[in-house]
Short mmCIF file of N, CA and C in Angstrom, two decimals:
data_model
loop_
_atom_site.label_atom_id
_atom_site.label_comp_id
_atom_site.label_asym_id
_atom_site.label_seq_id
_atom_site.Cartn_x
_atom_site.Cartn_y
_atom_site.Cartn_z
N MET A 1 12.96 -29.95 1.12
CA MET A 1 13.96 -29.10 1.74
C MET A 1 13.56 -27.63 1.57
N ASP A 2 13.62 -26.88 2.67
CA ASP A 2 13.23 -25.47 2.65
C ASP A 2 14.41 -24.62 2.17
N ASN A 3 14.25 -23.95 1.04
CA ASN A 3 15.31 -23.12 0.48
C ASN A 3 15.18 -21.66 0.88
N SER A 4 14.28 -21.36 1.81
CA SER A 4 14.10 -19.96 2.18
C SER A 4 15.17 -19.54 3.19
N ARG A 5 15.44 -18.26 3.19
CA ARG A 5 16.45 -17.67 4.08
C ARG A 5 15.81 -16.48 4.80
N GLU A 6 16.38 -16.16 5.96
CA GLU A 6 15.91 -15.02 6.75
C GLU A 6 16.70 -13.77 6.39
N TYR A 7 15.98 -12.67 6.27
CA TYR A 7 16.59 -11.37 5.97
C TYR A 7 16.02 -10.33 6.92
N VAL A 8 16.79 -9.29 7.12
CA VAL A 8 16.31 -8.08 7.77
C VAL A 8 16.35 -6.99 6.71
N VAL A 9 15.24 -6.29 6.57
CA VAL A 9 15.17 -5.17 5.63
C VAL A 9 14.90 -3.92 6.45
N ALA A 10 15.79 -2.95 6.32
CA ALA A 10 15.66 -1.69 7.05
C ALA A 10 15.69 -0.55 6.04
N PHE A 11 14.94 0.51 6.35
CA PHE A 11 14.92 1.64 5.42
C PHE A 11 14.90 2.96 6.17
N ASP A 12 15.38 3.98 5.48
CA ASP A 12 15.36 5.35 5.98
C ASP A 12 14.87 6.21 4.83
N VAL A 13 13.59 6.53 4.83
CA VAL A 13 12.96 7.29 3.77
C VAL A 13 12.25 8.48 4.41
N THR A 14 12.54 9.68 3.94
CA THR A 14 12.00 10.88 4.59
C THR A 14 10.67 11.35 4.02
N GLU A 15 10.41 11.09 2.75
CA GLU A 15 9.17 11.58 2.13
C GLU A 15 8.02 10.62 2.45
N ASN A 16 6.91 11.16 2.98
CA ASN A 16 5.81 10.33 3.47
C ASN A 16 5.23 9.40 2.41
N GLY A 17 5.01 9.88 1.20
CA GLY A 17 4.45 9.04 0.15
C GLY A 17 5.36 7.88 -0.20
N GLU A 18 6.65 8.15 -0.34
CA GLU A 18 7.61 7.09 -0.61
C GLU A 18 7.64 6.09 0.54
N ARG A 19 7.63 6.59 1.76
CA ARG A 19 7.67 5.72 2.93
C ARG A 19 6.45 4.79 2.97
N ARG A 20 5.27 5.32 2.64
CA ARG A 20 4.05 4.49 2.60
C ARG A 20 4.18 3.39 1.54
N ARG A 21 4.75 3.72 0.39
CA ARG A 21 4.90 2.73 -0.67
C ARG A 21 5.90 1.63 -0.27
N VAL A 22 6.98 2.02 0.39
CA VAL A 22 7.95 1.02 0.87
C VAL A 22 7.27 0.10 1.89
N ASN A 23 6.54 0.69 2.84
CA ASN A 23 5.83 -0.11 3.84
C ASN A 23 4.86 -1.08 3.19
N LYS A 24 4.13 -0.63 2.19
CA LYS A 24 3.15 -1.47 1.51
C LYS A 24 3.81 -2.69 0.88
N VAL A 25 4.95 -2.48 0.22
CA VAL A 25 5.67 -3.60 -0.40
C VAL A 25 6.19 -4.55 0.67
N LEU A 26 6.81 -4.03 1.71
CA LEU A 26 7.42 -4.89 2.73
C LEU A 26 6.39 -5.65 3.55
N LYS A 27 5.23 -5.06 3.79
CA LYS A 27 4.17 -5.75 4.55
C LYS A 27 3.68 -7.00 3.84
N ARG A 28 3.78 -7.03 2.51
CA ARG A 28 3.38 -8.21 1.75
C ARG A 28 4.36 -9.37 1.94
N HIS A 29 5.57 -9.07 2.38
CA HIS A 29 6.61 -10.09 2.44
C HIS A 29 7.08 -10.45 3.83
N GLY A 30 6.91 -9.56 4.81
CA GLY A 30 7.51 -9.82 6.10
C GLY A 30 6.73 -9.30 7.28
N ILE A 31 7.39 -9.32 8.41
CA ILE A 31 6.82 -8.89 9.68
C ILE A 31 7.56 -7.65 10.14
N ARG A 32 6.81 -6.61 10.46
CA ARG A 32 7.43 -5.38 10.96
C ARG A 32 7.92 -5.62 12.38
N VAL A 33 9.19 -5.26 12.64
CA VAL A 33 9.74 -5.37 13.98
C VAL A 33 10.00 -4.00 14.60
N GLN A 34 10.10 -3.00 13.77
CA GLN A 34 10.17 -1.60 14.18
C GLN A 34 9.56 -0.80 13.04
N LYS A 35 9.40 0.51 13.25
CA LYS A 35 8.75 1.32 12.21
C LYS A 35 9.39 1.15 10.84
N SER A 36 10.69 1.02 10.78
CA SER A 36 11.36 0.94 9.49
C SER A 36 12.23 -0.31 9.35
N VAL A 37 11.87 -1.37 10.07
CA VAL A 37 12.63 -2.62 10.02
C VAL A 37 11.67 -3.80 9.92
N PHE A 38 11.92 -4.69 8.96
CA PHE A 38 11.10 -5.88 8.76
C PHE A 38 11.96 -7.13 8.79
N GLU A 39 11.42 -8.23 9.33
CA GLU A 39 12.01 -9.55 9.20
C GLU A 39 11.29 -10.22 8.03
N VAL A 40 12.06 -10.81 7.12
CA VAL A 40 11.47 -11.43 5.93
C VAL A 40 12.11 -12.79 5.70
N ARG A 41 11.28 -13.83 5.54
CA ARG A 41 11.76 -15.16 5.16
C ARG A 41 11.35 -15.36 3.71
N MET A 42 12.35 -15.64 2.83
CA MET A 42 12.03 -15.75 1.42
C MET A 42 13.03 -16.64 0.68
N THR A 43 12.54 -17.17 -0.42
CA THR A 43 13.38 -17.95 -1.32
C THR A 43 14.13 -16.98 -2.24
N LYS A 44 15.03 -17.52 -3.02
CA LYS A 44 15.79 -16.68 -3.96
C LYS A 44 14.86 -15.98 -4.95
N GLY A 45 13.87 -16.70 -5.44
CA GLY A 45 12.93 -16.11 -6.39
C GLY A 45 12.11 -14.99 -5.79
N VAL A 46 11.64 -15.18 -4.56
CA VAL A 46 10.87 -14.13 -3.88
C VAL A 46 11.76 -12.94 -3.59
N ARG A 47 13.01 -13.22 -3.22
CA ARG A 47 13.96 -12.12 -2.97
C ARG A 47 14.16 -11.28 -4.22
N GLN A 48 14.31 -11.94 -5.37
CA GLN A 48 14.48 -11.20 -6.63
C GLN A 48 13.24 -10.36 -6.94
N ARG A 49 12.06 -10.91 -6.69
CA ARG A 49 10.82 -10.17 -6.92
C ARG A 49 10.72 -8.97 -5.98
N LEU A 50 11.07 -9.18 -4.70
CA LEU A 50 11.04 -8.08 -3.73
C LEU A 50 12.01 -6.98 -4.15
N LEU A 51 13.23 -7.35 -4.53
CA LEU A 51 14.19 -6.34 -4.97
C LEU A 51 13.69 -5.59 -6.20
N HIS A 52 13.06 -6.30 -7.11
CA HIS A 52 12.48 -5.66 -8.30
C HIS A 52 11.40 -4.65 -7.88
N ASP A 53 10.50 -5.08 -6.99
CA ASP A 53 9.41 -4.19 -6.52
C ASP A 53 9.96 -2.97 -5.80
N LEU A 54 11.00 -3.16 -4.98
CA LEU A 54 11.57 -2.02 -4.25
C LEU A 54 12.32 -1.08 -5.20
N ASN A 55 13.05 -1.64 -6.15
CA ASN A 55 13.75 -0.80 -7.14
C ASN A 55 12.77 -0.01 -7.99
N ALA A 56 11.61 -0.61 -8.27
CA ALA A 56 10.60 0.06 -9.09
C ALA A 56 10.03 1.30 -8.40
N LEU A 57 10.20 1.42 -7.09
CA LEU A 57 9.72 2.60 -6.36
C LEU A 57 10.53 3.85 -6.70
N GLU A 58 11.74 3.66 -7.21
CA GLU A 58 12.63 4.77 -7.60
C GLU A 58 12.70 5.84 -6.51
N LEU A 59 13.13 5.44 -5.34
CA LEU A 59 13.21 6.33 -4.19
C LEU A 59 14.12 7.52 -4.46
N GLU A 60 13.67 8.67 -4.01
CA GLU A 60 14.48 9.89 -4.11
C GLU A 60 14.82 10.47 -2.75
N SER A 61 14.13 10.00 -1.69
CA SER A 61 14.32 10.62 -0.39
C SER A 61 14.91 9.67 0.65
N GLY A 62 15.56 8.62 0.22
CA GLY A 62 16.12 7.71 1.20
C GLY A 62 16.67 6.45 0.57
N PHE A 63 16.80 5.39 1.40
CA PHE A 63 17.40 4.15 0.94
C PHE A 63 16.83 2.97 1.71
N ILE A 64 17.09 1.77 1.16
CA ILE A 64 16.66 0.52 1.77
C ILE A 64 17.88 -0.39 1.85
N LEU A 65 18.06 -1.05 2.99
CA LEU A 65 19.15 -2.01 3.17
C LEU A 65 18.56 -3.38 3.44
N MET A 66 19.17 -4.43 2.87
CA MET A 66 18.72 -5.79 3.11
C MET A 66 19.91 -6.60 3.60
N TYR A 67 19.73 -7.29 4.73
CA TYR A 67 20.79 -8.10 5.31
C TYR A 67 20.32 -9.55 5.41
N ARG A 68 21.13 -10.47 4.91
CA ARG A 68 20.82 -11.89 5.08
C ARG A 68 21.33 -12.34 6.44
N LEU A 69 20.49 -13.02 7.18
CA LEU A 69 20.89 -13.53 8.49
C LEU A 69 21.60 -14.86 8.32
N GLN A 70 22.60 -15.09 9.11
CA GLN A 70 23.35 -16.33 9.04
C GLN A 70 22.61 -17.44 9.77
N ALA A 71 22.80 -18.66 9.32
CA ALA A 71 22.09 -19.80 9.87
C ALA A 71 22.43 -20.07 11.34
N ASN A 72 23.60 -19.66 11.79
CA ASN A 72 24.00 -19.95 13.16
C ASN A 72 23.57 -18.87 14.15
N GLY A 73 22.77 -17.90 13.70
CA GLY A 73 22.29 -16.86 14.60
C GLY A 73 21.33 -17.41 15.63
N THR A 74 21.40 -16.88 16.82
CA THR A 74 20.45 -17.24 17.86
C THR A 74 19.70 -15.99 18.27
N ARG A 75 18.58 -16.19 18.90
CA ARG A 75 17.73 -15.06 19.25
C ARG A 75 17.62 -14.96 20.76
N GLU A 76 17.80 -13.76 21.26
CA GLU A 76 17.58 -13.46 22.66
C GLU A 76 16.43 -12.47 22.73
N VAL A 77 15.40 -12.78 23.48
CA VAL A 77 14.24 -11.91 23.59
C VAL A 77 14.20 -11.34 24.99
N VAL A 78 14.08 -10.02 25.08
CA VAL A 78 13.92 -9.34 26.35
C VAL A 78 12.54 -8.70 26.35
N GLY A 79 11.70 -9.03 27.31
CA GLY A 79 10.33 -8.52 27.31
C GLY A 79 9.45 -9.40 26.44
N VAL A 80 8.27 -8.89 26.11
CA VAL A 80 7.32 -9.65 25.30
C VAL A 80 7.08 -8.90 24.00
N PRO A 81 7.63 -9.38 22.88
CA PRO A 81 7.41 -8.73 21.59
C PRO A 81 5.99 -8.99 21.10
N PRO A 82 5.48 -8.15 20.19
CA PRO A 82 4.11 -8.33 19.71
C PRO A 82 3.97 -9.50 18.76
N GLY A 83 2.80 -10.11 18.76
CA GLY A 83 2.36 -11.11 17.78
C GLY A 83 3.36 -12.18 17.41
N ASP A 84 3.60 -12.33 16.10
CA ASP A 84 4.45 -13.38 15.55
C ASP A 84 5.90 -13.28 16.01
N LEU A 85 6.29 -12.15 16.52
CA LEU A 85 7.69 -11.98 16.92
C LEU A 85 8.03 -12.76 18.18
N HIS A 86 7.02 -13.28 18.87
CA HIS A 86 7.26 -14.02 20.10
C HIS A 86 7.80 -15.43 19.82
N ASP A 87 7.78 -15.86 18.58
CA ASP A 87 8.29 -17.17 18.19
C ASP A 87 9.80 -17.19 18.35
N GLU A 88 10.27 -17.84 19.40
CA GLU A 88 11.70 -17.81 19.71
C GLU A 88 12.53 -18.70 18.80
N SER A 89 11.90 -19.41 17.87
CA SER A 89 12.67 -20.22 16.93
C SER A 89 13.23 -19.36 15.79
N ARG A 90 12.79 -18.10 15.70
CA ARG A 90 13.29 -17.19 14.67
C ARG A 90 14.74 -16.80 15.01
N PRO A 91 15.59 -16.60 14.01
CA PRO A 91 16.99 -16.25 14.28
C PRO A 91 17.14 -14.83 14.83
N ALA A 92 18.29 -14.58 15.42
CA ALA A 92 18.58 -13.28 16.01
C ALA A 92 19.24 -12.36 15.00
N PHE A 93 19.12 -11.07 15.22
CA PHE A 93 19.83 -10.10 14.42
C PHE A 93 20.01 -8.82 15.23
N VAL A 94 20.99 -8.05 14.84
CA VAL A 94 21.23 -6.75 15.46
C VAL A 94 21.26 -5.72 14.36
N VAL A 95 20.46 -4.67 14.48
CA VAL A 95 20.42 -3.63 13.48
C VAL A 95 20.84 -2.33 14.12
#
């Protein structure tokens, strides 16, 4: 049984160095859907590790938000998204 859940992680960080560090952490865990928004599928343990890694950045110029997607979400795609995002079996979200 797959215990992983889908999340959307969005951030607003103004300092370039901090923003690069946030991107580096999130790229290890998910797929970028916009400059500051990632889709991430993770288990509870991976989620705790990701939160630990993000908290360790000690951001001073912004914030990070994480939203768990509900299982009944559906996805509507308009146009052709890049790469892995074209998989229409992924759940929908609005940010």
